[in-house]
């Protein structure tokens, strides 16, 4: 790995900037509480581990090089976000002023995992970012360097996601105590999921 300090600075800067995964975690945390936000973050970063493994094995490059595979991943991710939106809109409650019913934590974790695994921008991120810091003259094989950098990036992501989840959970607790927010919570959450789905559809072969 060349210039490790520069890599850490660049990775931290790119990871902490709010993106679709952060917005998803914030939405979940505000709507369902801090615990749901934290579990969502764990699911999202578990998805990062999948991307790290794929990048290390060279599978990410194959997906990015194939228009069919990339489009399939893109539309699968969008479809899952639309499914989350529909599930949110159809969630049964006892009136408009009732908070959005929390999902089981296992479901929350799985949702976060799939949202990240099916995000094509993460694939492009690892392809565009990590190779810039690979030292091809080092004794350590290139796949091993990519794996280490990917894991470090994921660790930074865990810390960043947890901060967003905890902060959003605290704000959400304050908002959920207000009837005006509770009346609009379910619809606002569903609209955000639809927006993330639309963003996934529009994702092109560019770095996130």
GROMACS .gro file of C-alpha atoms in nm:
model
  208
    1UNK     CA    1   0.000   0.000   0.000
    2UNK     CA    2   0.149   0.335  -0.105
    3UNK     CA    3   0.106   0.650   0.102
    4UNK     CA    4  -0.102   0.494   0.386
    5UNK     CA    5  -0.157   0.827   0.564
    6UNK     CA    6  -0.286   0.985   0.245
    7UNK     CA    7  -0.513   0.684   0.197
    8UNK     CA    8  -0.654   0.719   0.550
    9UNK     CA    9  -0.720   1.089   0.498
   10UNK     CA   10  -0.886   1.036   0.159
   11UNK     CA   11  -1.091   0.737   0.277
   12UNK     CA   12  -1.213   0.918   0.586
   13UNK     CA   13  -1.307   1.226   0.385
   14UNK     CA   14  -1.501   1.025   0.126
   15UNK     CA   15  -1.671   0.794   0.375
   16UNK     CA   16  -1.797   1.053   0.622
   17UNK     CA   17  -1.954   1.274   0.355
   18UNK     CA   18  -2.332   1.206   0.367
   19UNK     CA   19  -2.442   0.972   0.090
   20UNK     CA   20  -2.731   0.733   0.012
   21UNK     CA   21  -2.628   0.484   0.281
   22UNK     CA   22  -2.614   0.759   0.542
   23UNK     CA   23  -2.954   0.888   0.433
   24UNK     CA   24  -3.097   0.538   0.462
   25UNK     CA   25  -2.952   0.494   0.813
   26UNK     CA   26  -3.072   0.838   0.924
   27UNK     CA   27  -3.421   0.770   0.790
   28UNK     CA   28  -3.439   0.437   0.969
   29UNK     CA   29  -3.305   0.582   1.292
   30UNK     CA   30  -3.543   0.877   1.292
   31UNK     CA   31  -3.844   0.663   1.203
   32UNK     CA   32  -3.782   0.359   1.424
   33UNK     CA   33  -3.536   0.467   1.691
   34UNK     CA   34  -3.167   0.461   1.769
   35UNK     CA   35  -3.147   0.082   1.798
   36UNK     CA   36  -3.290   0.034   1.448
   37UNK     CA   37  -3.044   0.291   1.315
   38UNK     CA   38  -2.747   0.116   1.475
   39UNK     CA   39  -2.858  -0.225   1.344
   40UNK     CA   40  -2.910  -0.071   0.999
   41UNK     CA   41  -2.555   0.061   1.012
   42UNK     CA   42  -2.425  -0.285   1.099
   43UNK     CA   43  -2.619  -0.430   0.806
   44UNK     CA   44  -2.487  -0.167   0.568
   45UNK     CA   45  -2.126  -0.227   0.670
   46UNK     CA   46  -2.175  -0.603   0.647
   47UNK     CA   47  -2.265  -0.528   0.286
   48UNK     CA   48  -1.938  -0.338   0.259
   49UNK     CA   49  -1.756  -0.659   0.355
   50UNK     CA   50  -1.929  -0.830   0.062
   51UNK     CA   51  -1.806  -0.556  -0.171
   52UNK     CA   52  -1.454  -0.583  -0.028
   53UNK     CA   53  -1.452  -0.958  -0.093
   54UNK     CA   54  -1.583  -0.903  -0.447
   55UNK     CA   55  -1.323  -0.636  -0.520
   56UNK     CA   56  -1.044  -0.854  -0.383
   57UNK     CA   57  -1.154  -1.147  -0.599
   58UNK     CA   58  -1.187  -0.929  -0.907
   59UNK     CA   59  -1.564  -0.978  -0.931
   60UNK     CA   60  -1.639  -0.607  -0.898
   61UNK     CA   61  -1.436  -0.534  -1.211
   62UNK     CA   62  -1.635  -0.796  -1.402
   63UNK     CA   63  -1.966  -0.645  -1.290
   64UNK     CA   64  -1.858  -0.292  -1.379
   65UNK     CA   65  -1.729  -0.407  -1.719
   66UNK     CA   66  -2.057  -0.578  -1.808
   67UNK     CA   67  -2.338  -0.339  -1.892
   68UNK     CA   68  -2.591  -0.619  -1.839
   69UNK     CA   69  -2.458  -0.718  -1.496
   70UNK     CA   70  -2.425  -0.358  -1.383
   71UNK     CA   71  -2.779  -0.274  -1.495
   72UNK     CA   72  -2.915  -0.586  -1.327
   73UNK     CA   73  -2.752  -0.484  -0.999
   74UNK     CA   74  -2.871  -0.127  -1.038
   75UNK     CA   75  -3.234  -0.221  -1.100
   76UNK     CA   76  -3.233  -0.486  -0.828
   77UNK     CA   77  -3.117  -0.224  -0.579
   78UNK     CA   78  -3.381   0.023  -0.696
   79UNK     CA   79  -3.651  -0.243  -0.681
   80UNK     CA   80  -3.561  -0.332  -0.324
   81UNK     CA   81  -3.578   0.032  -0.215
   82UNK     CA   82  -3.917   0.066  -0.384
   83UNK     CA   83  -4.026  -0.247  -0.197
   84UNK     CA   84  -3.918  -0.084   0.130
   85UNK     CA   85  -4.119   0.225   0.036
   86UNK     CA   86  -4.432   0.022  -0.040
   87UNK     CA   87  -4.391  -0.175   0.283
   88UNK     CA   88  -4.363   0.153   0.472
   89UNK     CA   89  -4.670   0.305   0.306
   90UNK     CA   90  -4.873  -0.008   0.380
   91UNK     CA   91  -4.758  -0.049   0.740
   92UNK     CA   92  -5.060  -0.093   0.963
   93UNK     CA   93  -5.102   0.141   1.250
   94UNK     CA   94  -5.386   0.259   1.469
   95UNK     CA   95  -5.421   0.602   1.325
   96UNK     CA   96  -5.222   0.875   1.163
   97UNK     CA   97  -5.078   0.987   1.496
   98UNK     CA   98  -4.933   0.645   1.579
   99UNK     CA   99  -4.555   0.609   1.524
  100UNK     CA  100  -4.436   0.385   1.243
  101UNK     CA  101  -4.432   0.027   1.380
  102UNK     CA  102  -4.068  -0.085   1.426
  103UNK     CA  103  -3.949  -0.381   1.223
  104UNK     CA  104  -3.779  -0.684   1.385
  105UNK     CA  105  -3.408  -0.616   1.421
  106UNK     CA  106  -3.324  -0.916   1.204
  107UNK     CA  107  -3.528  -0.760   0.924
  108UNK     CA  108  -3.365  -0.420   0.985
  109UNK     CA  109  -3.019  -0.577   0.957
  110UNK     CA  110  -3.111  -0.764   0.638
  111UNK     CA  111  -3.255  -0.450   0.482
  112UNK     CA  112  -2.932  -0.260   0.548
  113UNK     CA  113  -2.723  -0.546   0.410
  114UNK     CA  114  -2.922  -0.570   0.087
  115UNK     CA  115  -2.944  -0.194   0.037
  116UNK     CA  116  -2.563  -0.176   0.034
  117UNK     CA  117  -2.492  -0.501  -0.153
  118UNK     CA  118  -2.730  -0.395  -0.431
  119UNK     CA  119  -2.583  -0.044  -0.455
  120UNK     CA  120  -2.382  -0.026  -0.781
  121UNK     CA  121  -2.215   0.296  -0.672
  122UNK     CA  122  -2.031   0.108  -0.399
  123UNK     CA  123  -1.893  -0.129  -0.662
  124UNK     CA  124  -1.764   0.166  -0.863
  125UNK     CA  125  -1.626   0.332  -0.550
  126UNK     CA  126  -1.400   0.039  -0.470
  127UNK     CA  127  -1.291   0.008  -0.833
  128UNK     CA  128  -1.208   0.377  -0.870
  129UNK     CA  129  -1.069   0.458  -0.527
  130UNK     CA  130  -0.867   0.166  -0.387
  131UNK     CA  131  -0.643   0.098  -0.691
  132UNK     CA  132  -0.506   0.453  -0.664
  133UNK     CA  133  -0.323   0.350  -0.346
  134UNK     CA  134  -0.200   0.007  -0.456
  135UNK     CA  135   0.178  -0.036  -0.458
  136UNK     CA  136   0.243  -0.283  -0.737
  137UNK     CA  137   0.611  -0.302  -0.648
  138UNK     CA  138   0.548  -0.410  -0.289
  139UNK     CA  139   0.604  -0.763  -0.161
  140UNK     CA  140   0.238  -0.779  -0.053
  141UNK     CA  141   0.014  -0.906  -0.337
  142UNK     CA  142  -0.228  -0.655  -0.490
  143UNK     CA  143  -0.543  -0.848  -0.381
  144UNK     CA  144  -0.418  -0.848  -0.022
  145UNK     CA  145  -0.357  -0.472  -0.037
  146UNK     CA  146  -0.709  -0.416  -0.172
  147UNK     CA  147  -0.853  -0.637   0.102
  148UNK     CA  148  -0.672  -0.446   0.377
  149UNK     CA  149  -0.769  -0.108   0.239
  150UNK     CA  150  -1.127  -0.225   0.193
  151UNK     CA  151  -1.146  -0.342   0.553
  152UNK     CA  152  -1.001  -0.015   0.679
  153UNK     CA  153  -1.256   0.174   0.470
  154UNK     CA  154  -1.531  -0.044   0.617
  155UNK     CA  155  -1.409   0.024   0.970
  156UNK     CA  156  -1.418   0.397   0.905
  157UNK     CA  157  -1.767   0.346   0.767
  158UNK     CA  158  -1.882   0.169   1.085
  159UNK     CA  159  -1.768   0.461   1.301
  160UNK     CA  160  -1.924   0.716   1.065
  161UNK     CA  161  -2.252   0.526   1.036
  162UNK     CA  162  -2.280   0.483   1.413
  163UNK     CA  163  -2.239   0.857   1.467
  164UNK     CA  164  -2.514   0.927   1.214
  165UNK     CA  165  -2.740   0.658   1.362
  166UNK     CA  166  -2.704   0.774   1.723
  167UNK     CA  167  -2.744   1.143   1.636
  168UNK     CA  168  -3.047   1.076   1.415
  169UNK     CA  169  -3.197   0.849   1.681
  170UNK     CA  170  -3.178   1.129   1.937
  171UNK     CA  171  -3.338   1.374   1.696
  172UNK     CA  172  -3.600   1.114   1.606
  173UNK     CA  173  -3.698   1.061   1.969
  174UNK     CA  174  -3.762   1.436   1.997
  175UNK     CA  175  -3.960   1.442   1.673
  176UNK     CA  176  -4.168   1.135   1.753
  177UNK     CA  177  -4.292   1.308   2.068
  178UNK     CA  178  -4.468   1.562   1.844
  179UNK     CA  179  -4.806   1.467   1.693
  180UNK     CA  180  -4.745   1.670   1.376
  181UNK     CA  181  -4.438   1.460   1.296
  182UNK     CA  182  -4.608   1.132   1.380
  183UNK     CA  183  -4.888   1.208   1.136
  184UNK     CA  184  -4.641   1.252   0.850
  185UNK     CA  185  -4.369   1.010   0.953
  186UNK     CA  186  -4.474   0.706   0.753
  187UNK     CA  187  -4.526   0.897   0.429
  188UNK     CA  188  -4.203   1.095   0.464
  189UNK     CA  189  -4.008   0.774   0.522
  190UNK     CA  190  -4.165   0.608   0.220
  191UNK     CA  191  -4.091   0.907  -0.001
  192UNK     CA  192  -3.723   0.902   0.102
  193UNK     CA  193  -3.699   0.532   0.013
  194UNK     CA  194  -3.855   0.607  -0.326
  195UNK     CA  195  -3.604   0.887  -0.377
  196UNK     CA  196  -3.315   0.653  -0.299
  197UNK     CA  197  -3.461   0.402  -0.544
  198UNK     CA  198  -3.479   0.668  -0.815
  199UNK     CA  199  -3.118   0.764  -0.744
  200UNK     CA  200  -3.015   0.400  -0.783
  201UNK     CA  201  -3.189   0.379  -1.122
  202UNK     CA  202  -3.009   0.693  -1.238
  203UNK     CA  203  -2.672   0.566  -1.119
  204UNK     CA  204  -2.442   0.544  -1.415
  205UNK     CA  205  -2.092   0.406  -1.463
  206UNK     CA  206  -1.934   0.681  -1.253
  207UNK     CA  207  -1.764   0.680  -0.915
  208UNK     CA  208  -2.006   0.743  -0.623
   0.00000   0.00000   0.00000
